[in-house]
GROMACS .gro file of C-alpha atoms in nm:
model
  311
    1UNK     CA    1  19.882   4.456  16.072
    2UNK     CA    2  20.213   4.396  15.933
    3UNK     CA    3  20.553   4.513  16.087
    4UNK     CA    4  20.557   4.796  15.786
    5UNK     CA    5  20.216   4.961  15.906
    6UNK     CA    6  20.316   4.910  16.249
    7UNK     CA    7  20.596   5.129  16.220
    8UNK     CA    8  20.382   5.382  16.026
    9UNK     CA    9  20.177   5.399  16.288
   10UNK     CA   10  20.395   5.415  16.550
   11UNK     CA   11  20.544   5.736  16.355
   12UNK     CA   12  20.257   5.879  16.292
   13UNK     CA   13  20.116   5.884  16.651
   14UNK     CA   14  20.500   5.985  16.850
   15UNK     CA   15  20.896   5.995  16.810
   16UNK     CA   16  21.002   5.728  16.805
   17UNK     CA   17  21.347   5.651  16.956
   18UNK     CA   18  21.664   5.488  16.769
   19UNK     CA   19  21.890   5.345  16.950
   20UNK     CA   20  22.262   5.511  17.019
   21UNK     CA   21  22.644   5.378  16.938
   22UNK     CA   22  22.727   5.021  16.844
   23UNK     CA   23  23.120   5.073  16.801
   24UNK     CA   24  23.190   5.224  17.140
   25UNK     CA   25  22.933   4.971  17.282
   26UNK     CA   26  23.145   4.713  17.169
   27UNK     CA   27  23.450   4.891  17.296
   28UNK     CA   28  23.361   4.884  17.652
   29UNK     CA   29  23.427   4.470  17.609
   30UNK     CA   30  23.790   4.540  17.566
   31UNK     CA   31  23.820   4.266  17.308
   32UNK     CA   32  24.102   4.083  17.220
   33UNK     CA   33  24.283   3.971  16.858
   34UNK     CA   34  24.192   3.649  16.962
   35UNK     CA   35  23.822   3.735  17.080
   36UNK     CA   36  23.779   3.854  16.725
   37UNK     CA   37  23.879   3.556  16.608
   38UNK     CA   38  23.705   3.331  16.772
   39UNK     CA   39  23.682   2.929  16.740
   40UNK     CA   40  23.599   2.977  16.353
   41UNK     CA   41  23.862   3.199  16.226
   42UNK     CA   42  24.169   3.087  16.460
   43UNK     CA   43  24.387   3.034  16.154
   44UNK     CA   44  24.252   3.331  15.935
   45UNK     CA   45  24.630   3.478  15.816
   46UNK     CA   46  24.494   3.843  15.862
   47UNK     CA   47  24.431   4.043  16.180
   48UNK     CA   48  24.067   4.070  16.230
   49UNK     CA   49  24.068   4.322  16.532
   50UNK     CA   50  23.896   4.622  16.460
   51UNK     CA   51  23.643   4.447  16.255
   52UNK     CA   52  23.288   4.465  16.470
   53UNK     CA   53  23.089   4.302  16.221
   54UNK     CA   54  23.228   3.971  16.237
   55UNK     CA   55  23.165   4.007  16.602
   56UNK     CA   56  22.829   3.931  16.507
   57UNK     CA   57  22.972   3.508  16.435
   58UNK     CA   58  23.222   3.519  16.674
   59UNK     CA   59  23.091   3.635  17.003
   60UNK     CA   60  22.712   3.675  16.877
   61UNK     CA   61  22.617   3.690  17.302
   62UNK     CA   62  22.827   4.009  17.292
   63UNK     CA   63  22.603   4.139  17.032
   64UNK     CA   64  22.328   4.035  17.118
   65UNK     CA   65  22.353   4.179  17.468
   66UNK     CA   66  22.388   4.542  17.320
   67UNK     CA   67  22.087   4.527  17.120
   68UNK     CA   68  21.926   4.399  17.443
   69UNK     CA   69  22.030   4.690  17.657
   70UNK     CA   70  21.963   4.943  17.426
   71UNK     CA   71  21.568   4.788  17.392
   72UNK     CA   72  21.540   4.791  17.778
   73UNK     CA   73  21.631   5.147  17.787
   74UNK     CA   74  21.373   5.222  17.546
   75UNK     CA   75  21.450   5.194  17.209
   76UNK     CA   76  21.205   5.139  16.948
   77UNK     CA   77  21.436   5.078  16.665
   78UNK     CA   78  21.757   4.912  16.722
   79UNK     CA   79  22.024   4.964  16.417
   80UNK     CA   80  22.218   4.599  16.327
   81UNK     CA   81  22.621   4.594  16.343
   82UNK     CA   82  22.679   4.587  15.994
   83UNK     CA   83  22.786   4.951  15.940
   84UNK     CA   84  23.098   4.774  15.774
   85UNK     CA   85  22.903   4.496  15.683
   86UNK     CA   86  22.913   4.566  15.295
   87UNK     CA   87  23.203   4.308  15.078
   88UNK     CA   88  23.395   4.632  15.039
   89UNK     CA   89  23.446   4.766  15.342
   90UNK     CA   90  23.514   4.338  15.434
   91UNK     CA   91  23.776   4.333  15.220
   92UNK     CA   92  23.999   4.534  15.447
   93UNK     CA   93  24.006   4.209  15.695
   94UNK     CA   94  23.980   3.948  15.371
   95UNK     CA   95  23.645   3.881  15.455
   96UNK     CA   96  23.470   4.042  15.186
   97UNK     CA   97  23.325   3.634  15.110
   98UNK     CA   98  23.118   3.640  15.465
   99UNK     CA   99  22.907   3.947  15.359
  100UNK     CA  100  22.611   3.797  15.346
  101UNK     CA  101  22.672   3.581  15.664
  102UNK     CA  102  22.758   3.855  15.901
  103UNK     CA  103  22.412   4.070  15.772
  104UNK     CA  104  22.217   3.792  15.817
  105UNK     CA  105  22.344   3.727  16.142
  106UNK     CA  106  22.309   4.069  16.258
  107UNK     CA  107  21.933   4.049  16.171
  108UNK     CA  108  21.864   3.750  16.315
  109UNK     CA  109  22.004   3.851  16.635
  110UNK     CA  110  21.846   4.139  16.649
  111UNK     CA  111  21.532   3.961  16.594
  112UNK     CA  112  21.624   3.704  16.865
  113UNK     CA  113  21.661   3.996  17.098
  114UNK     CA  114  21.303   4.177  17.030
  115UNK     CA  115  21.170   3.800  17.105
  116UNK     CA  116  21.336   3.790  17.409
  117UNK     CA  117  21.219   4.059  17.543
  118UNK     CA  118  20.857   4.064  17.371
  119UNK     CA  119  20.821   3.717  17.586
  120UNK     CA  120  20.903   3.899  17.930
  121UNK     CA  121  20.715   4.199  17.853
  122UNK     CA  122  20.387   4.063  17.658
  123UNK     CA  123  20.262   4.419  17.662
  124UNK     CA  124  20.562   4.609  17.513
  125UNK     CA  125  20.491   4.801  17.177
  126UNK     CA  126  20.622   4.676  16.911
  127UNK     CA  127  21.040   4.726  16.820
  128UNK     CA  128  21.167   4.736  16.464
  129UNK     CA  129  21.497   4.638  16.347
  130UNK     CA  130  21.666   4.880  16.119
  131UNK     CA  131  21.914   4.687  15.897
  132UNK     CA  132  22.227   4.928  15.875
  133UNK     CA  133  22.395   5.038  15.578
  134UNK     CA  134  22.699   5.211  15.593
  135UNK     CA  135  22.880   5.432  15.326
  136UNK     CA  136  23.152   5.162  15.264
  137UNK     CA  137  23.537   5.299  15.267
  138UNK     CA  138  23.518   5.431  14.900
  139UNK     CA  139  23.347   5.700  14.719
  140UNK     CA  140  23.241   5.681  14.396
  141UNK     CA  141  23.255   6.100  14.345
  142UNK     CA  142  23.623   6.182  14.429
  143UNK     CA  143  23.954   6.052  14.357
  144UNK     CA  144  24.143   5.894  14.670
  145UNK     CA  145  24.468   6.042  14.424
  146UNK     CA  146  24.505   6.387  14.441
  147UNK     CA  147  24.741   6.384  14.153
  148UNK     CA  148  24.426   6.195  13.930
  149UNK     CA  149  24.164   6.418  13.982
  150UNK     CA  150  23.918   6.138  13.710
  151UNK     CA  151  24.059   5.790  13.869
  152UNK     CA  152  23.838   5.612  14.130
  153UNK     CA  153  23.904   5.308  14.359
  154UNK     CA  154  23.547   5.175  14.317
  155UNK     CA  155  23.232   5.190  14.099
  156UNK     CA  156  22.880   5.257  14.086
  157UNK     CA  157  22.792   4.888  13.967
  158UNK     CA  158  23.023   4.774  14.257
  159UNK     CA  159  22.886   4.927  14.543
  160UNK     CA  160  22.541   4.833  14.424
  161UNK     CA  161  22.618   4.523  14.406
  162UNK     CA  162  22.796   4.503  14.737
  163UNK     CA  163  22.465   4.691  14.913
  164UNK     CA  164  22.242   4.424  14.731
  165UNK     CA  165  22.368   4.148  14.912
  166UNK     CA  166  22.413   4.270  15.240
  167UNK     CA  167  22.073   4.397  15.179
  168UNK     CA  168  21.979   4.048  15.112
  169UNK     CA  169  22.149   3.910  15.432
  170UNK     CA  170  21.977   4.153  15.664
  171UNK     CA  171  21.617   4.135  15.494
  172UNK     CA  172  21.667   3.719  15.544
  173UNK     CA  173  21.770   3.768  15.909
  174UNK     CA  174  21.452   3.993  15.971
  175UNK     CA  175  21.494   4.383  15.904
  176UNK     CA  176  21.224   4.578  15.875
  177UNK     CA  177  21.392   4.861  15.773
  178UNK     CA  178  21.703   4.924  15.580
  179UNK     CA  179  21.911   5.219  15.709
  180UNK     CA  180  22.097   5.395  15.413
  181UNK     CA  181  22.319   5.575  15.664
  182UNK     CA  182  22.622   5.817  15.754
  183UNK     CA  183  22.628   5.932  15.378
  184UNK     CA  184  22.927   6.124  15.269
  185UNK     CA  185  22.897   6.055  14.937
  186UNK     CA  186  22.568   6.083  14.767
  187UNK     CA  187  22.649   5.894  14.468
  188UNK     CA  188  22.757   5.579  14.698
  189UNK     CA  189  22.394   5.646  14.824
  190UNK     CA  190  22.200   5.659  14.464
  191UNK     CA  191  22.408   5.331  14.411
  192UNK     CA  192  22.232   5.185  14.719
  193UNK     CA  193  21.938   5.274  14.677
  194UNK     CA  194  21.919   5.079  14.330
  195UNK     CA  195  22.092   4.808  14.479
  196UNK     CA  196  21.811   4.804  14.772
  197UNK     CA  197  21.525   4.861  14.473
  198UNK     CA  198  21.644   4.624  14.266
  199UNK     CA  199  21.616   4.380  14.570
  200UNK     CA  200  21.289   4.476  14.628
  201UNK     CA  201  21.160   4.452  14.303
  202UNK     CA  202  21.317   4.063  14.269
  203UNK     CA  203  21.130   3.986  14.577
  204UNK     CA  204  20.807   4.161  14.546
  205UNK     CA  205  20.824   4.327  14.889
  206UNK     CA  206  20.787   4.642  15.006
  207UNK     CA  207  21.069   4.754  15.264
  208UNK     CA  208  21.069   5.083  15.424
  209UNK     CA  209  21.405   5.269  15.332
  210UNK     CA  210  21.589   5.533  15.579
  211UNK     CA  211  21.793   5.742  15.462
  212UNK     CA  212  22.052   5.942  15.659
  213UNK     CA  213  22.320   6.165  15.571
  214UNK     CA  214  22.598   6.321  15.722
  215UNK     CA  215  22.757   6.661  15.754
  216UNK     CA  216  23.135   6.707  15.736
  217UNK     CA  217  23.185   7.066  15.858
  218UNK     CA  218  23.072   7.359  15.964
  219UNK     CA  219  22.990   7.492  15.611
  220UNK     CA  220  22.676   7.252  15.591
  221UNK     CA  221  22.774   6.994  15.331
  222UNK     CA  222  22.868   6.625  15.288
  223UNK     CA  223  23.196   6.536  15.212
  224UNK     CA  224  23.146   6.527  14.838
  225UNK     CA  225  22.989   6.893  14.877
  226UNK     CA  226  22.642   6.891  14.854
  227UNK     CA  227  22.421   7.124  15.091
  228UNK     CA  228  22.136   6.952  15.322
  229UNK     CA  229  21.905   7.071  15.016
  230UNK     CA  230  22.096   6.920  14.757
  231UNK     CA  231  22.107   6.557  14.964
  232UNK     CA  232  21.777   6.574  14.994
  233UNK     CA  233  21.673   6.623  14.612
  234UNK     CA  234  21.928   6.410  14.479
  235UNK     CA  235  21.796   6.107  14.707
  236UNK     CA  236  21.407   6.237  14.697
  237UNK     CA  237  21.341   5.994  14.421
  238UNK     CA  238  21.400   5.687  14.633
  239UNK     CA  239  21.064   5.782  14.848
  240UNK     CA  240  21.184   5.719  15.177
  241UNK     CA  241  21.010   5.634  15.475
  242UNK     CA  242  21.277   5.834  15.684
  243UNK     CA  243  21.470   6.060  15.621
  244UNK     CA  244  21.784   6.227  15.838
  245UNK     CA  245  22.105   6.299  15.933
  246UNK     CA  246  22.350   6.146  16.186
  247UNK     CA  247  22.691   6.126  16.276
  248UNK     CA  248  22.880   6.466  16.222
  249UNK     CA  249  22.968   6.770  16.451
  250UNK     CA  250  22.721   6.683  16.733
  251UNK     CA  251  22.382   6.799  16.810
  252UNK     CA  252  22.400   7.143  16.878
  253UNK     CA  253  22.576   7.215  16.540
  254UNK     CA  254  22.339   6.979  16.350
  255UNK     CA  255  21.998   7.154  16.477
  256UNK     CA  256  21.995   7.408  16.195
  257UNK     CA  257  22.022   7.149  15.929
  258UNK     CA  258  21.800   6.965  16.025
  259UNK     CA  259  21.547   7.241  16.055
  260UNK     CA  260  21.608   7.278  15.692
  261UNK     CA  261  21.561   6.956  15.629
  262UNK     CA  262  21.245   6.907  15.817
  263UNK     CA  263  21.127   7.215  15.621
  264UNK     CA  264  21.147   7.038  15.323
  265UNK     CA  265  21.086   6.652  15.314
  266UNK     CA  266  20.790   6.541  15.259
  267UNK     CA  267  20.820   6.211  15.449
  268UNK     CA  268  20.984   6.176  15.853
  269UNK     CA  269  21.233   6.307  15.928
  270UNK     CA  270  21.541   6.185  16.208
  271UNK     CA  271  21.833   6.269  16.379
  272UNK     CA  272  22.118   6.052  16.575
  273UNK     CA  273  22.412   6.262  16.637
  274UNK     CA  274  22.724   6.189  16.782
  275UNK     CA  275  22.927   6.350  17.060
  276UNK     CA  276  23.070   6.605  16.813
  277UNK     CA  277  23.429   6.608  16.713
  278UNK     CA  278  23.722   6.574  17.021
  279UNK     CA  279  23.889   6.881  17.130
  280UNK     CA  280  24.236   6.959  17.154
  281UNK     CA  281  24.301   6.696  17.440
  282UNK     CA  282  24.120   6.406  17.279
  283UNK     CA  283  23.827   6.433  17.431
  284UNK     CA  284  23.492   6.459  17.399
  285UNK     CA  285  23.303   6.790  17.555
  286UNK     CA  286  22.930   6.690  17.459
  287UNK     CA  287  22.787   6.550  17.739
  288UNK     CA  288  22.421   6.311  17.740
  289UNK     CA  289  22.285   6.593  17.956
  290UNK     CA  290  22.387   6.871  17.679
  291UNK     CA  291  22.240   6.574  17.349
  292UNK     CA  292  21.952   6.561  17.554
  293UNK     CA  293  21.844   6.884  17.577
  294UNK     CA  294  21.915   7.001  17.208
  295UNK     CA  295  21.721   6.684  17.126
  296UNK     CA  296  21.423   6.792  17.318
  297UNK     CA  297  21.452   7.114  17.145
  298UNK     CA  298  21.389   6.966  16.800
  299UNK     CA  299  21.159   6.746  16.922
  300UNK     CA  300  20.933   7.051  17.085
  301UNK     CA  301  21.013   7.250  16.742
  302UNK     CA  302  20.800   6.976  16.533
  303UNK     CA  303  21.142   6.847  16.345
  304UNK     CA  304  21.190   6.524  16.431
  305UNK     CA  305  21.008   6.168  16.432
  306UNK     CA  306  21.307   5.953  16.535
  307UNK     CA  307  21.567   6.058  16.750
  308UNK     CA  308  21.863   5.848  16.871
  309UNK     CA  309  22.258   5.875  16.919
  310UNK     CA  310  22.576   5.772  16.665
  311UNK     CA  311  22.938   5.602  16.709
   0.00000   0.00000   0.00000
């Protein structure tokens, strides 16, 4: 059986669990300008703190540690650090050139971590590596210039192009899935989803997708507008395995959407919130106790087939 069916499977018989944050993993290393640099990019004439995903060749035992914990406490799908792995969002750091590189070694550590652990623990289910996708810095429906309502900073053929290749990394390091995730802007997501299909197509293999979007505010919509109904039909066509929403207000406030949502896809359906937005101190008042019980309540309700944690 093939690691596609396996995860069918899996879905099919419980929920499954995602893993939780990769950015605040990464921030309890306290990491320095030079520990983001490295050996290899000592004399790389831009700062390159901040940036996770070249984390991923410069301290890959950092990375590949997280991935590790989060399998030992359970997870079945563990999401690579590439959220800003796309040649767009790279170009902030000048290191749009290494997109590839840094998917491909997000994959393959992932995969180096399942093998670790699938040699200790001979009888452990299997664990699928989710290949992320983030919404890049841009979007392709609204003008960054609120003085030129028509111009745009990026376009359609350019982000698909950017998600084809770090597609093309992370399918070469060993994804099993790729995660289409944290969508503010659906049109950033139709472009890639062609860039993923047209992948797929060229290679003759048949990926699952996830798709996951993200709510802005209270009203219910993504940043570019669009209700959880609307995401859903305007991304239907790319017949997702998964299909979700993460990041956002936190749990609680996410439970009604994603009733909504469940209500109407006709594939599985997931949720990874975050710790909702900081309150007037800075702080954050979610707790795991509070996540955990909301989750269980969507989980009881018949919503949900992968539940996990975000940021």
């Amino acid at each position: 059986m093939n690691k596609t069916e396996q995860l069918k499977q899996a879905l099919q018989s419980r929920i499954l669990i995602l893993d939780g944050a990769m950015g605040s993993m990464i921030q309890t290393y306290f990491l320095s300008e030079a520990d983001f640099r490295g050996e290899r990019f000592t004399d790389h004439p831009y700062d390159l703190q901040g940036n996770n995903e070249i984390l991923n060749l410069t301290q890959p035992d950092i990375i590949r540690a997280i991935y590790t914990a989060y399998l030992q406490a359970g997870a079945d799908i563990i999401t690579t650090n590439t959220f800003n792995g796309t040649a767009i969002s790279q170009a902030d750091y000048h290191t749009e050139h290494l997109a590839y590189e840094i998917n491909f070694a997000a994959a393959k550590l992932a995969r180096e971590a399942i093998s670790a652990l699938s040699t200790q623990h001979s009888a452990l289910p299997p664990r699928f590596i989710a290949g992320s996708l983030g919404p890049t810095n841009r979007t392709a429906s609204i003008s960054p210039d609120v003085n030129d309502p028509g111009y745009r900073n990026v376009t359609f053929d350019e982000l698909a192009a950017a998600y084809y290749t770090a597609a093309s990394g992370l399918l070469d390091g060993g994804a099993d899935i790729l995660l289409i995730e944290t969508i503010f802007d659906t049109l950033n997501a139709k472009a890639a989803i062609f860039g993923v299909k047209q992948l797929l197509d060229e290679r003759g293999v048949d990926v699952p997708i996830m798709i996951s979007g993200t709510i802005t505010d209270a009203s219910g919509r993504t940043l570019s507008g669009q209700t959880t109904a609307a995401f859903w039909h305007a991304i239907r066509h790319a017949q997702p395995l998964i299909v979700g929403l993460n990041c956002a207000l936190g749990a609680k406030e996410l439970r009604a959407y994603v009733e909504e949502l469940s209500g109407m896809a006709d594939c599985f359906v997931s949720v990874y919130p975050n710790a909702g937005l900081p309150n007037a101190f800075g702080g954050y008042d979610d707790t795991p106790d509070n996540m955990t019980a909301v989750l269980r309540d969507m989980a009881e309700s018949g919503f949900v087939n992968v539940v996990g944690g975000c940021c």
